[in-house]
Amino acid sequence: RPFSRVRMKEGEVMIGTQVAKVIQSINPAFPVGCHVVGRCGWRTHTVSDGTGLRCLLSDWPQDVSMSLALGAIGMPGLTALYGLEEVLGLQAGETLLVNAAAGAVGSIVGQIAKIKGCRVVGSTGSNGKVAFLKELGFDEAFNYKTVNSLEEVLKTASPDGYDCFFENVGGLFSSVAIPQMKEFGRIAVCGSISTYNDTNPQTGPYPHLTMIFKQLKMEGFMVGRWEHKNPESLRRLMAWKKEGKLQCREQVTEGFENMPAAFMGMLQGENIGKAIVKV
């Protein structure tokens, strides 16, 4: 919703990224038969002059689904990587908290943190998703919808607190988590999904005194800031995938006509990993 408000006017094509096959071309950069990633929106066919398109990695493995260019080997994977490395500066031995941990970004965040030698605590919204996070190697995972006290479960999961917090949810979760940061803790604000559809803004408690006394650093970010690093970063993500260090779960919906239902389901937390629509 925040992106649609900023980037769309009523009546325009719904925003969205797709992997597409070039079926007709007079542009030598995009020959017939090649596959591209583009922000073409919700449509079955697109006419383009090539602006904003990029070809898939030239050596994309045949046994890796090209749909991962929309997930772990695409924008969500890059978001996870840059949030951890560029914003948080995550170091081996540190403890990381990530919410919406079974989603397209969160599930990659936790796995990269484990690759880097960190302890990872993940929050998610169903028991099935908790089991999924355990499969991925998360040290602790819990269903925030069924715990008696979010504060207590966070303290139990990491009694000494958290060095880093990868924030996807906002709202009440953030208010409870911030006081449990260690001194000089770092918070990367990637999303605030609990507030996206609010008609009346949520209010307090306000974290400023905690941030002052604990000398915390909180930074919002957009993945496009490091676009110049994308080619190298995509190859790093692909290497981890090929080495078996990165598991990539997708929730695939078939049929263009089912895109609205898939989209609403994603916002309601029905998906594990990246929500994909196959047209």
PDB file of C-alpha atoms in Angstrom:
ATOM      1  CA  ARG A   1       0.000   0.000   0.000  1.00  0.00           C
ATOM      2  CA  PRO A   2       2.683   2.617   0.794  1.00  0.00           C
ATOM      3  CA  PHE A   3       4.365   1.964  -2.572  1.00  0.00           C
ATOM      4  CA  SER A   4       1.089   1.986  -4.492  1.00  0.00           C
ATOM      5  CA  ARG A   5       0.161   5.319  -2.930  1.00  0.00           C
ATOM      6  CA  VAL A   6       3.479   6.858  -3.979  1.00  0.00           C
ATOM      7  CA  ARG A   7       4.051   5.195  -7.355  1.00  0.00           C
ATOM      8  CA  MET A   8       0.554   4.697  -8.745  1.00  0.00           C
ATOM      9  CA  LYS A   9      -2.521   6.655  -9.732  1.00  0.00           C
ATOM     10  CA  GLU A  10      -5.999   5.158  -9.890  1.00  0.00           C
ATOM     11  CA  GLY A  11      -6.497   3.256 -13.123  1.00  0.00           C
ATOM     12  CA  GLU A  12      -2.811   2.519 -13.752  1.00  0.00           C
ATOM     13  CA  VAL A  13      -1.371  -0.989 -14.129  1.00  0.00           C
ATOM     14  CA  MET A  14      -0.640  -2.546 -10.736  1.00  0.00           C
ATOM     15  CA  ILE A  15       3.074  -2.385  -9.918  1.00  0.00           C
ATOM     16  CA  GLY A  16       5.068  -5.605  -9.821  1.00  0.00           C
ATOM     17  CA  THR A  17       8.233  -7.280 -11.067  1.00  0.00           C
ATOM     18  CA  GLN A  18       8.303 -10.231 -13.432  1.00  0.00           C
ATOM     19  CA  VAL A  19      10.630 -12.642 -15.175  1.00  0.00           C
ATOM     20  CA  ALA A  20       9.657 -12.700 -18.844  1.00  0.00           C
ATOM     21  CA  LYS A  21      10.777 -14.316 -22.080  1.00  0.00           C
ATOM     22  CA  VAL A  22      11.502 -12.081 -25.085  1.00  0.00           C
ATOM     23  CA  ILE A  23       9.273 -13.315 -27.934  1.00  0.00           C
ATOM     24  CA  GLN A  24       9.893 -10.522 -30.460  1.00  0.00           C
ATOM     25  CA  SER A  25      12.776  -8.043 -30.623  1.00  0.00           C
ATOM     26  CA  ILE A  26      14.714  -5.551 -32.753  1.00  0.00           C
ATOM     27  CA  ASN A  27      16.937  -4.667 -29.776  1.00  0.00           C
ATOM     28  CA  PRO A  28      20.291  -6.529 -29.956  1.00  0.00           C
ATOM     29  CA  ALA A  29      20.667  -6.252 -26.179  1.00  0.00           C
ATOM     30  CA  PHE A  30      17.581  -8.423 -25.725  1.00  0.00           C
ATOM     31  CA  PRO A  31      17.464 -11.113 -28.437  1.00  0.00           C
ATOM     32  CA  VAL A  32      14.453 -13.356 -28.957  1.00  0.00           C
ATOM     33  CA  GLY A  33      14.499 -16.243 -26.504  1.00  0.00           C
ATOM     34  CA  CYS A  34      16.399 -14.509 -23.704  1.00  0.00           C
ATOM     35  CA  HIS A  35      14.858 -13.966 -20.277  1.00  0.00           C
ATOM     36  CA  VAL A  36      14.678 -10.582 -18.574  1.00  0.00           C
ATOM     37  CA  VAL A  37      13.652  -9.134 -15.220  1.00  0.00           C
ATOM     38  CA  GLY A  38      11.602  -5.961 -15.349  1.00  0.00           C
ATOM     39  CA  ARG A  39       9.161  -3.878 -13.354  1.00  0.00           C
ATOM     40  CA  CYS A  40       6.446  -4.396 -15.943  1.00  0.00           C
ATOM     41  CA  GLY A  41       3.535  -4.635 -13.530  1.00  0.00           C
ATOM     42  CA  TRP A  42       0.602  -6.998 -13.640  1.00  0.00           C
ATOM     43  CA  ARG A  43       0.344  -7.901 -17.317  1.00  0.00           C
ATOM     44  CA  THR A  44       0.749 -10.967 -19.499  1.00  0.00           C
ATOM     45  CA  HIS A  45       2.664  -9.188 -22.312  1.00  0.00           C
ATOM     46  CA  THR A  46       4.715  -5.984 -22.406  1.00  0.00           C
ATOM     47  CA  VAL A  47       6.037  -3.786 -25.215  1.00  0.00           C
ATOM     48  CA  SER A  48       9.319  -2.209 -24.111  1.00  0.00           C
ATOM     49  CA  ASP A  49      12.219  -0.214 -25.537  1.00  0.00           C
ATOM     50  CA  GLY A  50      14.504  -2.023 -23.079  1.00  0.00           C
ATOM     51  CA  THR A  51      14.504   0.709 -20.427  1.00  0.00           C
ATOM     52  CA  GLY A  52      14.505  -0.817 -16.957  1.00  0.00           C
ATOM     53  CA  LEU A  53      15.018  -4.386 -18.184  1.00  0.00           C
ATOM     54  CA  ARG A  54      17.985  -6.539 -17.250  1.00  0.00           C
ATOM     55  CA  CYS A  55      18.930  -9.952 -18.556  1.00  0.00           C
ATOM     56  CA  LEU A  56      19.189 -12.854 -16.133  1.00  0.00           C
ATOM     57  CA  LEU A  57      22.710 -13.838 -15.117  1.00  0.00           C
ATOM     58  CA  SER A  58      24.328 -15.205 -18.273  1.00  0.00           C
ATOM     59  CA  ASP A  59      25.331 -18.420 -16.511  1.00  0.00           C
ATOM     60  CA  TRP A  60      22.025 -18.991 -14.689  1.00  0.00           C
ATOM     61  CA  PRO A  61      22.024 -22.749 -13.900  1.00  0.00           C
ATOM     62  CA  GLN A  62      19.446 -24.847 -15.730  1.00  0.00           C
ATOM     63  CA  ASP A  63      18.494 -26.653 -12.518  1.00  0.00           C
ATOM     64  CA  VAL A  64      17.634 -23.391 -10.695  1.00  0.00           C
ATOM     65  CA  SER A  65      14.156 -21.987 -11.307  1.00  0.00           C
ATOM     66  CA  MET A  66      14.246 -18.599 -13.030  1.00  0.00           C
ATOM     67  CA  SER A  67      11.491 -17.464 -10.657  1.00  0.00           C
ATOM     68  CA  LEU A  68      14.204 -17.137  -7.983  1.00  0.00           C
ATOM     69  CA  ALA A  69      15.220 -13.949  -9.826  1.00  0.00           C
ATOM     70  CA  LEU A  70      12.133 -12.492  -8.134  1.00  0.00           C
ATOM     71  CA  GLY A  71      13.095 -13.897  -4.744  1.00  0.00           C
ATOM     72  CA  ALA A  72      16.302 -15.147  -3.166  1.00  0.00           C
ATOM     73  CA  ILE A  73      18.424 -14.338  -6.250  1.00  0.00           C
ATOM     74  CA  GLY A  74      16.628 -11.051  -6.815  1.00  0.00           C
ATOM     75  CA  MET A  75      15.295  -8.019  -4.981  1.00  0.00           C
ATOM     76  CA  PRO A  76      14.327  -9.801  -1.719  1.00  0.00           C
ATOM     77  CA  GLY A  77      17.733 -11.516  -1.515  1.00  0.00           C
ATOM     78  CA  LEU A  78      19.514  -8.240  -2.224  1.00  0.00           C
ATOM     79  CA  THR A  79      17.385  -6.504   0.422  1.00  0.00           C
ATOM     80  CA  ALA A  80      18.429  -9.102   2.989  1.00  0.00           C
ATOM     81  CA  LEU A  81      22.096  -8.891   2.024  1.00  0.00           C
ATOM     82  CA  TYR A  82      22.350  -5.093   1.994  1.00  0.00           C
ATOM     83  CA  GLY A  83      20.346  -4.724   5.198  1.00  0.00           C
ATOM     84  CA  LEU A  84      22.732  -7.079   6.993  1.00  0.00           C
ATOM     85  CA  GLU A  85      26.013  -5.887   5.494  1.00  0.00           C
ATOM     86  CA  GLU A  86      25.553  -2.235   4.571  1.00  0.00           C
ATOM     87  CA  VAL A  87      23.108  -1.092   7.266  1.00  0.00           C
ATOM     88  CA  LEU A  88      23.707  -3.370  10.249  1.00  0.00           C
ATOM     89  CA  GLY A  89      27.342  -4.290   9.624  1.00  0.00           C
ATOM     90  CA  LEU A  90      26.580  -7.710  11.111  1.00  0.00           C
ATOM     91  CA  GLN A  91      29.620  -9.446  12.605  1.00  0.00           C
ATOM     92  CA  ALA A  92      30.316 -13.095  13.409  1.00  0.00           C
ATOM     93  CA  GLY A  93      29.229 -14.059  16.912  1.00  0.00           C
ATOM     94  CA  GLU A  94      26.490 -11.442  17.168  1.00  0.00           C
ATOM     95  CA  THR A  95      22.812 -12.145  17.894  1.00  0.00           C
ATOM     96  CA  LEU A  96      20.247 -11.065  15.310  1.00  0.00           C
ATOM     97  CA  LEU A  97      16.475 -10.727  15.690  1.00  0.00           C
ATOM     98  CA  VAL A  98      14.326 -10.779  12.536  1.00  0.00           C
ATOM     99  CA  ASN A  99      10.538 -10.614  12.316  1.00  0.00           C
ATOM    100  CA  ALA A 100       8.331 -11.717   9.418  1.00  0.00           C
ATOM    101  CA  ALA A 101      11.112 -14.294   9.380  1.00  0.00           C
ATOM    102  CA  ALA A 102       9.454 -16.847   7.081  1.00  0.00           C
ATOM    103  CA  GLY A 103       8.775 -14.305   4.330  1.00  0.00           C
ATOM    104  CA  ALA A 104      10.687 -13.628   1.132  1.00  0.00           C
ATOM    105  CA  VAL A 105      13.177 -11.287   2.823  1.00  0.00           C
ATOM    106  CA  GLY A 106      13.190 -12.573   6.393  1.00  0.00           C
ATOM    107  CA  SER A 107      13.954 -16.180   5.484  1.00  0.00           C
ATOM    108  CA  ILE A 108      17.031 -15.048   3.523  1.00  0.00           C
ATOM    109  CA  VAL A 109      18.090 -12.650   6.299  1.00  0.00           C
ATOM    110  CA  GLY A 110      18.255 -15.499   8.803  1.00  0.00           C
ATOM    111  CA  GLN A 111      20.158 -17.824   6.492  1.00  0.00           C
ATOM    112  CA  ILE A 112      22.779 -15.222   5.534  1.00  0.00           C
ATOM    113  CA  ALA A 113      23.236 -14.402   9.217  1.00  0.00           C
ATOM    114  CA  LYS A 114      23.902 -18.091   9.900  1.00  0.00           C
ATOM    115  CA  ILE A 115      26.406 -18.197   7.016  1.00  0.00           C
ATOM    116  CA  LYS A 116      28.160 -15.302   8.739  1.00  0.00           C
ATOM    117  CA  GLY A 117      28.397 -17.190  12.026  1.00  0.00           C
ATOM    118  CA  CYS A 118      25.665 -15.420  13.993  1.00  0.00           C
ATOM    119  CA  ARG A 119      22.948 -16.510  16.375  1.00  0.00           C
ATOM    120  CA  VAL A 120      19.501 -15.924  14.855  1.00  0.00           C
ATOM    121  CA  VAL A 121      16.107 -15.510  16.513  1.00  0.00           C
ATOM    122  CA  GLY A 122      13.063 -15.389  14.224  1.00  0.00           C
ATOM    123  CA  SER A 123       9.463 -14.359  14.797  1.00  0.00           C
ATOM    124  CA  THR A 124       6.694 -15.614  12.510  1.00  0.00           C
ATOM    125  CA  GLY A 125       2.931 -16.116  12.430  1.00  0.00           C
ATOM    126  CA  SER A 126       2.186 -19.862  12.385  1.00  0.00           C
ATOM    127  CA  ASN A 127       3.500 -23.126  13.798  1.00  0.00           C
ATOM    128  CA  GLY A 128       4.200 -24.358  10.260  1.00  0.00           C
ATOM    129  CA  LYS A 129       6.395 -21.348   9.661  1.00  0.00           C
ATOM    130  CA  VAL A 130       8.217 -21.964  12.956  1.00  0.00           C
ATOM    131  CA  ALA A 131       9.036 -25.484  11.731  1.00  0.00           C
ATOM    132  CA  PHE A 132      10.264 -24.003   8.442  1.00  0.00           C
ATOM    133  CA  LEU A 133      12.603 -21.596  10.275  1.00  0.00           C
ATOM    134  CA  LYS A 134      14.008 -24.497  12.283  1.00  0.00           C
ATOM    135  CA  GLU A 135      14.689 -26.322   8.991  1.00  0.00           C
ATOM    136  CA  LEU A 136      16.620 -23.258   7.818  1.00  0.00           C
ATOM    137  CA  GLY A 137      18.865 -23.392  10.888  1.00  0.00           C
ATOM    138  CA  PHE A 138      17.428 -20.566  12.999  1.00  0.00           C
ATOM    139  CA  ASP A 139      18.608 -20.969  16.592  1.00  0.00           C
ATOM    140  CA  GLU A 140      15.262 -19.872  18.025  1.00  0.00           C
ATOM    141  CA  ALA A 141      11.887 -19.358  16.371  1.00  0.00           C
ATOM    142  CA  PHE A 142       8.441 -18.618  17.784  1.00  0.00           C
ATOM    143  CA  ASN A 143       4.853 -17.943  16.707  1.00  0.00           C
ATOM    144  CA  TYR A 144       4.105 -14.428  17.897  1.00  0.00           C
ATOM    145  CA  LYS A 145       0.348 -15.078  17.607  1.00  0.00           C
ATOM    146  CA  THR A 146       0.329 -17.802  20.265  1.00  0.00           C
ATOM    147  CA  VAL A 147       2.913 -16.642  22.830  1.00  0.00           C
ATOM    148  CA  ASN A 148       1.585 -15.339  26.142  1.00  0.00           C
ATOM    149  CA  SER A 149       4.115 -12.513  26.305  1.00  0.00           C
ATOM    150  CA  LEU A 150       6.200 -11.244  23.400  1.00  0.00           C
ATOM    151  CA  GLU A 151       8.526  -9.554  25.872  1.00  0.00           C
ATOM    152  CA  GLU A 152       9.145 -12.770  27.793  1.00  0.00           C
ATOM    153  CA  VAL A 153       9.719 -14.932  24.712  1.00  0.00           C
ATOM    154  CA  LEU A 154      12.264 -12.430  23.364  1.00  0.00           C
ATOM    155  CA  LYS A 155      14.073 -12.389  26.725  1.00  0.00           C
ATOM    156  CA  THR A 156      14.095 -16.187  26.913  1.00  0.00           C
ATOM    157  CA  ALA A 157      15.374 -16.516  23.344  1.00  0.00           C
ATOM    158  CA  SER A 158      18.315 -14.190  24.077  1.00  0.00           C
ATOM    159  CA  PRO A 159      18.673 -13.234  27.755  1.00  0.00           C
ATOM    160  CA  ASP A 160      21.629 -10.941  27.000  1.00  0.00           C
ATOM    161  CA  GLY A 161      19.663  -8.995  24.394  1.00  0.00           C
ATOM    162  CA  TYR A 162      20.182  -8.402  20.675  1.00  0.00           C
ATOM    163  CA  ASP A 163      23.075  -6.826  18.802  1.00  0.00           C
ATOM    164  CA  CYS A 164      21.044  -6.365  15.613  1.00  0.00           C
ATOM    165  CA  PHE A 165      17.368  -6.230  14.689  1.00  0.00           C
ATOM    166  CA  PHE A 166      16.149  -6.593  11.092  1.00  0.00           C
ATOM    167  CA  GLU A 167      12.749  -4.896  11.258  1.00  0.00           C
ATOM    168  CA  ASN A 168       9.976  -5.872   8.841  1.00  0.00           C
ATOM    169  CA  VAL A 169       6.865  -5.421  10.972  1.00  0.00           C
ATOM    170  CA  GLY A 170       6.838  -2.192  13.018  1.00  0.00           C
ATOM    171  CA  GLY A 171       4.018  -1.324  15.403  1.00  0.00           C
ATOM    172  CA  LEU A 172       3.723  -3.155  18.713  1.00  0.00           C
ATOM    173  CA  PHE A 173       6.478  -5.660  17.915  1.00  0.00           C
ATOM    174  CA  SER A 174       8.965  -2.856  17.471  1.00  0.00           C
ATOM    175  CA  SER A 175       7.908  -1.232  20.753  1.00  0.00           C
ATOM    176  CA  VAL A 176       8.571  -4.487  22.614  1.00  0.00           C
ATOM    177  CA  ALA A 177      11.803  -5.391  20.794  1.00  0.00           C
ATOM    178  CA  ILE A 178      13.701  -2.096  20.970  1.00  0.00           C
ATOM    179  CA  PRO A 179      14.092  -2.139  24.799  1.00  0.00           C
ATOM    180  CA  GLN A 180      15.747  -5.569  24.436  1.00  0.00           C
ATOM    181  CA  MET A 181      18.566  -4.306  22.259  1.00  0.00           C
ATOM    182  CA  LYS A 182      22.099  -4.373  23.655  1.00  0.00           C
ATOM    183  CA  GLU A 183      24.009  -1.136  24.159  1.00  0.00           C
ATOM    184  CA  PHE A 184      25.127   0.237  20.768  1.00  0.00           C
ATOM    185  CA  GLY A 185      22.638  -2.101  19.069  1.00  0.00           C
ATOM    186  CA  ARG A 186      21.757  -1.533  15.415  1.00  0.00           C
ATOM    187  CA  ILE A 187      18.307  -1.676  13.810  1.00  0.00           C
ATOM    188  CA  ALA A 188      17.699  -1.894  10.049  1.00  0.00           C
ATOM    189  CA  VAL A 189      14.157  -0.781   9.183  1.00  0.00           C
ATOM    190  CA  CYS A 190      13.155  -2.641   6.028  1.00  0.00           C
ATOM    191  CA  GLY A 191       9.381  -2.743   6.442  1.00  0.00           C
ATOM    192  CA  SER A 192       6.436  -1.991   8.697  1.00  0.00           C
ATOM    193  CA  ILE A 193       3.806  -4.426   7.455  1.00  0.00           C
ATOM    194  CA  SER A 194       1.698  -4.203  10.628  1.00  0.00           C
ATOM    195  CA  THR A 195       0.948  -0.534   9.859  1.00  0.00           C
ATOM    196  CA  TYR A 196       0.530  -0.533   6.056  1.00  0.00           C
ATOM    197  CA  ASN A 197      -3.258  -0.623   6.027  1.00  0.00           C
ATOM    198  CA  ASP A 198      -3.923   1.511   9.102  1.00  0.00           C
ATOM    199  CA  THR A 199      -6.549   4.171   8.538  1.00  0.00           C
ATOM    200  CA  ASN A 200      -5.598   5.786  11.855  1.00  0.00           C
ATOM    201  CA  PRO A 201      -1.878   5.945  12.696  1.00  0.00           C
ATOM    202  CA  GLN A 202      -0.740   3.817  15.634  1.00  0.00           C
ATOM    203  CA  THR A 203       0.585   5.726  18.615  1.00  0.00           C
ATOM    204  CA  GLY A 204       3.307   5.082  21.230  1.00  0.00           C
ATOM    205  CA  PRO A 205       5.004   3.913  23.294  1.00  0.00           C
ATOM    206  CA  TYR A 206       7.843   6.023  21.961  1.00  0.00           C
ATOM    207  CA  PRO A 207      11.397   4.604  21.896  1.00  0.00           C
ATOM    208  CA  HIS A 208      13.483   7.770  22.146  1.00  0.00           C
ATOM    209  CA  LEU A 209      14.705   7.445  25.754  1.00  0.00           C
ATOM    210  CA  THR A 210      15.637   3.790  25.230  1.00  0.00           C
ATOM    211  CA  MET A 211      17.528   4.765  22.074  1.00  0.00           C
ATOM    212  CA  ILE A 212      19.379   7.515  23.939  1.00  0.00           C
ATOM    213  CA  PHE A 213      20.343   5.489  27.015  1.00  0.00           C
ATOM    214  CA  LYS A 214      21.345   2.411  24.975  1.00  0.00           C
ATOM    215  CA  GLN A 215      22.910   4.569  22.229  1.00  0.00           C
ATOM    216  CA  LEU A 216      21.093   2.655  19.529  1.00  0.00           C
ATOM    217  CA  LYS A 217      21.366   3.219  15.780  1.00  0.00           C
ATOM    218  CA  MET A 218      18.198   2.870  13.665  1.00  0.00           C
ATOM    219  CA  GLU A 219      18.293   3.314   9.893  1.00  0.00           C
ATOM    220  CA  GLY A 220      15.635   2.901   7.237  1.00  0.00           C
ATOM    221  CA  PHE A 221      16.762   1.755   3.807  1.00  0.00           C
ATOM    222  CA  MET A 222      15.695   1.020   0.246  1.00  0.00           C
ATOM    223  CA  VAL A 223      17.434  -1.714  -1.729  1.00  0.00           C
ATOM    224  CA  GLY A 224      18.088   0.565  -4.727  1.00  0.00           C
ATOM    225  CA  ARG A 225      20.741   2.519  -2.801  1.00  0.00           C
ATOM    226  CA  TRP A 226      23.323  -0.159  -3.612  1.00  0.00           C
ATOM    227  CA  GLU A 227      22.199  -0.934  -7.162  1.00  0.00           C
ATOM    228  CA  HIS A 228      25.779  -0.535  -8.385  1.00  0.00           C
ATOM    229  CA  LYS A 229      26.664  -3.655  -6.367  1.00  0.00           C
ATOM    230  CA  ASN A 230      23.851  -5.827  -7.732  1.00  0.00           C
ATOM    231  CA  PRO A 231      25.778  -7.872 -10.331  1.00  0.00           C
ATOM    232  CA  GLU A 232      28.379  -8.998  -7.785  1.00  0.00           C
ATOM    233  CA  SER A 233      25.769  -9.463  -5.044  1.00  0.00           C
ATOM    234  CA  LEU A 234      23.507 -11.619  -7.222  1.00  0.00           C
ATOM    235  CA  ARG A 235      26.466 -13.876  -7.990  1.00  0.00           C
ATOM    236  CA  ARG A 236      27.202 -14.205  -4.252  1.00  0.00           C
ATOM    237  CA  LEU A 237      23.583 -15.196  -3.596  1.00  0.00           C
ATOM    238  CA  MET A 238      23.649 -17.688  -6.468  1.00  0.00           C
ATOM    239  CA  ALA A 239      26.908 -19.192  -5.156  1.00  0.00           C
ATOM    240  CA  TRP A 240      25.334 -19.759  -1.722  1.00  0.00           C
ATOM    241  CA  LYS A 241      22.322 -21.354  -3.413  1.00  0.00           C
ATOM    242  CA  LYS A 242      24.535 -23.715  -5.461  1.00  0.00           C
ATOM    243  CA  GLU A 243      26.573 -24.605  -2.365  1.00  0.00           C
ATOM    244  CA  GLY A 244      23.390 -25.591  -0.522  1.00  0.00           C
ATOM    245  CA  LYS A 245      23.773 -22.795   2.046  1.00  0.00           C
ATOM    246  CA  LEU A 246      20.642 -20.934   0.908  1.00  0.00           C
ATOM    247  CA  GLN A 247      17.270 -22.670   0.805  1.00  0.00           C
ATOM    248  CA  CYS A 248      14.703 -20.879  -1.347  1.00  0.00           C
ATOM    249  CA  ARG A 249      11.041 -21.570  -0.622  1.00  0.00           C
ATOM    250  CA  GLU A 250       8.355 -20.271  -2.982  1.00  0.00           C
ATOM    251  CA  GLN A 251       4.567 -20.198  -2.772  1.00  0.00           C
ATOM    252  CA  VAL A 252       3.457 -20.521  -6.405  1.00  0.00           C
ATOM    253  CA  THR A 253      -0.037 -19.554  -7.576  1.00  0.00           C
ATOM    254  CA  GLU A 254      -0.993 -20.515 -11.134  1.00  0.00           C
ATOM    255  CA  GLY A 255      -2.998 -18.225 -13.401  1.00  0.00           C
ATOM    256  CA  PHE A 256      -2.957 -14.501 -14.119  1.00  0.00           C
ATOM    257  CA  GLU A 257      -6.561 -14.237 -12.933  1.00  0.00           C
ATOM    258  CA  ASN A 258      -5.472 -15.381  -9.459  1.00  0.00           C
ATOM    259  CA  MET A 259      -2.983 -12.539  -8.917  1.00  0.00           C
ATOM    260  CA  PRO A 260      -5.299 -10.444  -6.685  1.00  0.00           C
ATOM    261  CA  ALA A 261      -5.989 -13.415  -4.399  1.00  0.00           C
ATOM    262  CA  ALA A 262      -2.262 -14.269  -4.212  1.00  0.00           C
ATOM    263  CA  PHE A 263      -1.406 -10.649  -3.432  1.00  0.00           C
ATOM    264  CA  MET A 264      -3.979 -10.344  -0.653  1.00  0.00           C
ATOM    265  CA  GLY A 265      -2.913 -13.702   0.745  1.00  0.00           C
ATOM    266  CA  MET A 266       0.697 -12.487   0.921  1.00  0.00           C
ATOM    267  CA  LEU A 267      -0.358  -9.392   2.886  1.00  0.00           C
ATOM    268  CA  GLN A 268      -2.299 -11.658   5.262  1.00  0.00           C
ATOM    269  CA  GLY A 269       0.736 -13.874   5.857  1.00  0.00           C
ATOM    270  CA  GLU A 270      -0.454 -16.959   3.980  1.00  0.00           C
ATOM    271  CA  ASN A 271       2.830 -17.536   2.124  1.00  0.00           C
ATOM    272  CA  ILE A 272       6.070 -19.177   3.219  1.00  0.00           C
ATOM    273  CA  GLY A 273       8.982 -17.646   1.356  1.00  0.00           C
ATOM    274  CA  LYS A 274       8.385 -15.673  -1.836  1.00  0.00           C
ATOM    275  CA  ALA A 275       4.874 -15.419  -3.271  1.00  0.00           C
ATOM    276  CA  ILE A 276       5.034 -16.087  -7.040  1.00  0.00           C
ATOM    277  CA  VAL A 277       2.324 -16.069  -9.699  1.00  0.00           C
ATOM    278  CA  LYS A 278       2.977 -18.258 -12.740  1.00  0.00           C
ATOM    279  CA  VAL A 279       1.334 -16.955 -15.905  1.00  0.00           C
TER     280      VAL A 279
END
